[in-house]
CSV table of C-alpha atoms in Angstrom, one decimal:
chain,number,residue,atom,x,y,z
A,1,GLY,CA,-19.0,22.6,17.8
A,2,GLU,CA,-16.2,21.7,15.2
A,3,ASP,CA,-16.4,19.3,12.2
A,4,VAL,CA,-13.5,18.1,10.2
A,5,GLU,CA,-14.1,15.9,7.5
A,6,GLN,CA,-11.9,13.7,5.6
A,7,SER,CA,-12.0,10.7,3.5
A,8,LEU,CA,-11.8,7.5,5.3
A,9,PHE,CA,-9.3,5.6,3.2
A,10,LEU,CA,-7.0,5.8,0.2
A,11,SER,CA,-4.8,3.3,-1.3
A,12,VAL,CA,-2.0,3.8,-3.6
A,13,ARG,CA,0.8,2.0,-5.5
A,14,GLU,CA,4.3,2.2,-4.0
A,15,GLY,CA,6.1,5.0,-6.0
A,16,ASP,CA,3.0,7.1,-6.7
A,17,SER,CA,1.7,10.4,-5.2
A,18,SER,CA,-0.8,10.5,-2.2
A,19,VAL,CA,-3.4,13.4,-1.6
A,20,ILE,CA,-5.3,13.5,1.6
A,21,ASN,CA,-7.7,15.8,1.7
A,22,CYS,CA,-9.5,17.5,4.7
A,23,THR,CA,-12.1,20.0,5.2
A,24,TYR,CA,-12.4,21.9,8.2
A,25,THR,CA,-15.0,24.5,9.7
A,26,ASP,CA,-13.2,27.0,12.3
A,27,SER,CA,-12.1,30.0,9.8
A,28,SER,CA,-10.4,31.4,12.8
A,29,SER,CA,-8.1,28.3,12.6
A,30,THR,CA,-4.5,30.2,12.7
A,31,TYR,CA,-2.7,26.7,12.2
A,32,LEU,CA,-3.6,23.7,10.7
A,33,TYR,CA,-1.9,20.5,11.5
A,34,TRP,CA,-1.0,16.8,9.9
A,35,TYR,CA,-0.6,13.8,12.1
A,36,LYS,CA,0.4,10.3,11.2
A,37,GLN,CA,-0.3,7.4,13.7
A,38,GLU,CA,0.6,4.1,12.7
A,39,PRO,CA,-1.0,1.0,14.6
A,40,GLY,CA,-0.8,0.8,17.9
A,41,ALA,CA,1.3,3.8,18.2
A,42,GLY,CA,0.6,7.7,19.4
A,43,LEU,CA,0.8,10.3,17.0
A,44,GLN,CA,3.4,11.9,15.1
A,45,LEU,CA,3.6,15.5,13.9
A,46,LEU,CA,4.2,15.8,10.1
A,47,THR,CA,4.1,19.3,9.2
A,48,TYR,CA,1.9,22.4,9.7
A,49,ILE,CA,0.7,25.2,7.8
A,50,PHE,CA,0.1,28.8,9.3
A,51,SER,CA,-3.3,30.3,8.2
A,52,ASN,CA,-1.9,33.1,6.0
A,53,MET,CA,0.3,30.8,3.6
A,54,ASP,CA,-1.6,28.5,0.7
A,55,MET,CA,1.3,25.9,0.3
A,56,LYS,CA,4.2,24.7,2.3
A,57,GLN,CA,6.7,22.2,1.0
A,58,ASP,CA,8.6,20.0,3.4
A,59,GLN,CA,10.9,17.2,1.7
A,60,ARG,CA,8.1,14.5,0.4
A,61,LEU,CA,5.3,16.7,1.6
A,62,THR,CA,3.5,19.5,0.6
A,63,VAL,CA,0.5,21.0,2.5
A,64,LEU,CA,-2.0,23.2,0.4
A,65,LEU,CA,-4.2,25.5,2.1
A,66,ASN,CA,-7.4,27.1,0.5
A,67,LYS,CA,-9.0,29.4,3.4
A,68,LYS,CA,-12.0,30.6,1.4
A,69,ASP,CA,-13.1,26.8,0.8
A,70,LYS,CA,-11.6,25.9,4.4
A,71,HIS,CA,-10.0,22.9,2.4
A,72,LEU,CA,-6.7,21.8,3.4
A,73,SER,CA,-4.4,18.9,1.5
A,74,LEU,CA,-1.4,16.7,2.2
A,75,ARG,CA,0.5,15.5,-0.8
A,76,ILE,CA,3.4,12.7,-0.4
A,77,ALA,CA,5.8,12.0,-3.0
A,78,ASP,CA,6.9,8.9,-4.1
A,79,THR,CA,4.7,7.3,-1.4
A,80,GLN,CA,6.8,4.1,0.4
A,81,THR,CA,5.1,1.0,2.3
A,82,GLY,CA,6.3,2.8,5.5
A,83,ASP,CA,3.9,5.5,4.8
A,84,SER,CA,1.0,3.0,5.4
A,85,ALA,CA,-1.0,4.7,8.6
A,86,ILE,CA,-3.9,7.0,9.3
A,87,TYR,CA,-3.5,10.6,8.8
A,88,PHE,CA,-5.0,13.1,10.8
A,89,CYS,CA,-5.5,16.7,9.9
A,90,ALA,CA,-6.3,19.1,12.7
A,91,GLU,CA,-7.4,22.8,13.3
A,92,THR,CA,-6.8,24.8,16.3
A,93,TYR,CA,-9.9,26.2,18.2
A,94,TYR,CA,-9.7,29.0,21.2
A,95,GLN,CA,-11.2,27.9,24.5
A,96,THR,CA,-10.7,29.6,28.0
A,97,GLY,CA,-7.3,30.7,27.3
A,98,ALA,CA,-6.0,27.8,25.1
A,99,ASN,CA,-5.4,27.2,21.4
A,100,ASN,CA,-6.4,23.3,21.3
A,101,LEU,CA,-6.5,20.7,18.8
A,102,PHE,CA,-9.5,19.3,16.9
A,103,PHE,CA,-8.7,16.3,15.0
A,104,GLY,CA,-10.6,15.0,11.5
A,105,THR,CA,-11.9,11.6,11.1
A,106,GLY,CA,-8.5,10.3,10.1
A,107,THR,CA,-7.5,8.8,6.6
A,108,ARG,CA,-6.3,5.4,6.4
A,109,LEU,CA,-3.6,5.1,3.8
A,110,THR,CA,-2.4,1.7,2.6
A,111,VAL,CA,0.7,1.7,0.4
A,112,ILE,CA,0.4,-1.1,-2.3
A,113,PRO,CA,3.9,-2.8,-3.0
B,1,ASP,CA,15.5,14.8,25.3
B,2,THR,CA,12.5,15.2,22.6
B,3,GLU,CA,10.0,12.6,23.5
B,4,VAL,CA,6.8,12.3,25.5
B,5,THR,CA,7.0,8.9,27.6
B,6,GLN,CA,4.0,7.3,28.9
B,7,THR,CA,3.8,4.2,31.3
B,8,PRO,CA,2.4,1.6,31.2
B,9,LYS,CA,2.0,0.6,27.7
B,10,HIS,CA,-1.0,-1.7,28.6
B,11,LEU,CA,-3.4,-1.8,31.4
B,12,VAL,CA,-6.2,-4.3,32.1
B,13,MET,CA,-8.2,-3.2,35.1
B,14,GLY,CA,-11.6,-4.2,36.8
B,15,MET,CA,-14.1,-1.9,37.5
B,16,THR,CA,-13.6,-1.8,41.2
B,17,ASN,CA,-10.1,-1.0,40.5
B,18,LYS,CA,-7.9,2.1,41.1
B,19,LYS,CA,-5.0,2.6,38.7
B,20,SER,CA,-3.1,5.7,37.5
B,21,LEU,CA,-1.5,6.5,34.0
B,22,LYS,CA,1.9,8.1,34.2
B,23,CYS,CA,3.4,10.9,31.5
B,24,GLU,CA,6.5,12.6,31.4
B,25,GLN,CA,8.3,14.9,29.3
B,26,HIS,CA,11.8,16.7,29.6
B,27,MET,CA,11.4,19.4,27.1
B,28,GLY,CA,10.6,22.1,29.1
B,29,HIS,CA,6.9,22.1,27.9
B,30,ARG,CA,4.6,24.2,30.4
B,31,ALA,CA,1.4,22.4,28.9
B,32,MET,CA,0.1,19.0,29.0
B,33,TYR,CA,-2.8,17.1,27.8
B,34,TRP,CA,-4.8,13.7,28.3
B,35,TYR,CA,-6.7,12.8,25.0
B,36,LYS,CA,-8.7,9.7,24.6
B,37,GLN,CA,-9.1,7.6,21.6
B,38,LYS,CA,-11.2,5.0,20.7
B,39,ALA,CA,-10.8,2.6,18.1
B,40,LYS,CA,-11.2,4.0,14.5
B,41,LYS,CA,-11.9,7.5,15.7
B,42,PRO,CA,-9.6,10.5,16.1
B,43,PRO,CA,-8.5,11.7,19.6
B,44,GLU,CA,-10.7,13.4,22.1
B,45,LEU,CA,-9.2,16.0,24.3
B,46,MET,CA,-10.4,15.4,27.9
B,47,PHE,CA,-7.8,17.7,30.3
B,48,VAL,CA,-5.4,20.5,29.3
B,49,TYR,CA,-2.8,21.7,32.3
B,50,SER,CA,-1.0,25.2,31.7
B,51,TYR,CA,2.0,25.9,34.4
B,52,GLU,CA,0.5,22.7,36.3
B,53,LYS,CA,-3.0,24.2,36.5
B,54,LEU,CA,-5.9,22.5,35.2
B,55,SER,CA,-7.3,25.0,32.6
B,56,ILE,CA,-9.6,22.5,30.8
B,57,ASN,CA,-12.1,19.6,31.6
B,58,GLU,CA,-13.8,18.6,28.7
B,59,SER,CA,-16.8,17.7,30.7
B,60,VAL,CA,-14.8,14.2,31.5
B,61,PRO,CA,-16.4,11.8,34.5
B,62,SER,CA,-15.1,12.2,38.1
B,63,ARG,CA,-13.9,8.8,38.1
B,64,PHE,CA,-11.1,10.3,35.8
B,65,SER,CA,-8.8,12.4,37.6
B,66,PRO,CA,-5.9,14.6,36.3
B,67,GLU,CA,-2.7,15.4,38.7
B,68,CYS,CA,0.2,17.4,37.7
B,69,PRO,CA,2.9,17.2,40.4
B,70,ASN,CA,5.3,19.3,38.5
B,71,SER,CA,6.2,20.7,35.2
B,72,SER,CA,7.5,17.3,33.7
B,73,LEU,CA,5.1,15.0,35.0
B,74,LEU,CA,1.0,14.1,34.2
B,75,ASN,CA,-0.8,11.6,35.9
B,76,LEU,CA,-4.4,10.2,35.5
B,77,HIS,CA,-6.1,8.6,38.3
B,78,LEU,CA,-8.9,6.0,37.4
B,79,HIS,CA,-11.2,4.6,39.7
B,80,ALA,CA,-14.5,2.6,39.1
B,81,LEU,CA,-14.3,2.9,35.2
B,82,GLN,CA,-16.7,1.4,33.3
B,83,PRO,CA,-16.0,-1.0,30.3
B,84,GLU,CA,-16.8,1.7,27.3
B,85,ASP,CA,-13.8,3.6,29.0
B,86,SER,CA,-11.8,1.1,27.4
B,87,ALA,CA,-9.5,3.0,24.9
B,88,LEU,CA,-6.1,4.2,24.0
B,89,TYR,CA,-4.7,7.2,26.3
B,90,LEU,CA,-2.9,9.8,24.6
B,91,CYS,CA,-0.6,12.5,26.5
B,92,ALA,CA,0.9,15.4,24.8
B,93,SER,CA,2.9,18.4,25.6
B,94,SER,CA,3.5,21.7,24.1
B,95,GLN,CA,5.7,24.7,25.1
B,96,ASP,CA,2.5,26.8,26.2
B,97,VAL,CA,-1.3,26.6,25.3
B,98,GLY,CA,-0.5,29.6,22.7
B,99,SER,CA,-1.7,29.4,19.3
B,100,GLY,CA,1.3,27.5,17.0
B,101,ASN,CA,2.6,25.5,19.8
B,102,GLU,CA,3.2,22.0,18.3
B,103,GLN,CA,1.5,19.2,20.3
B,104,PHE,CA,4.3,16.5,20.9
B,105,PHE,CA,2.4,13.0,22.0
B,106,GLY,CA,3.5,10.0,23.8
B,107,PRO,CA,2.8,6.5,22.5
B,108,GLY,CA,-0.1,6.2,24.7
B,109,THR,CA,-1.6,3.3,27.0
B,110,ARG,CA,-3.8,1.2,26.0
B,111,LEU,CA,-6.6,0.7,28.3
B,112,THR,CA,-9.1,-2.5,29.1
B,113,VAL,CA,-11.6,-2.1,31.5
B,114,LEU,CA,-13.3,-5.6,32.4
């Protein structure tokens, strides 16, 4: 089975950069995703990276992928209090004709004003 | 319309009740999903529908019964649930089930079973 690991907690000061790390297991994952979940809400897709890329930048978000080490990271520049949430990485796995998501354990980001 | 809607937002039910959760999307997506999320845990896949046909059932107990009446709607019928079934139930949709199709999630239904 899949095992996607993340650190449980991260605290940063407002204005600093946040780096959330993820290690995944399925080397055949073609896409890797980052989702954000605010308290009591559903999941919001933030960004994704294709497995043949090693970096993707999208405004304040930078995704780095080290496929050899199966390590994924999400950097949030100039972190704001509105960024406080739980962040899930997700790998794709193939099952019975479908590519499904398997989520990491989630990292709770707290931004200190 | 680029969102997935779910009703009700909250549901409290007894173990002998029958209730249904509803999910709707009007993005023309042909794949729809049900996930279960317990507190402080990641979402776990329950069911996948592709072109209105059930393609994946992740060994979910029969007290959960999914239904896809048309390409825009996904229901989850609940019967004889247990207190441990209390969780946030999330619906998602994607263009289809192929690789690279981002899943868009609804806000969820928070279910409490007494």
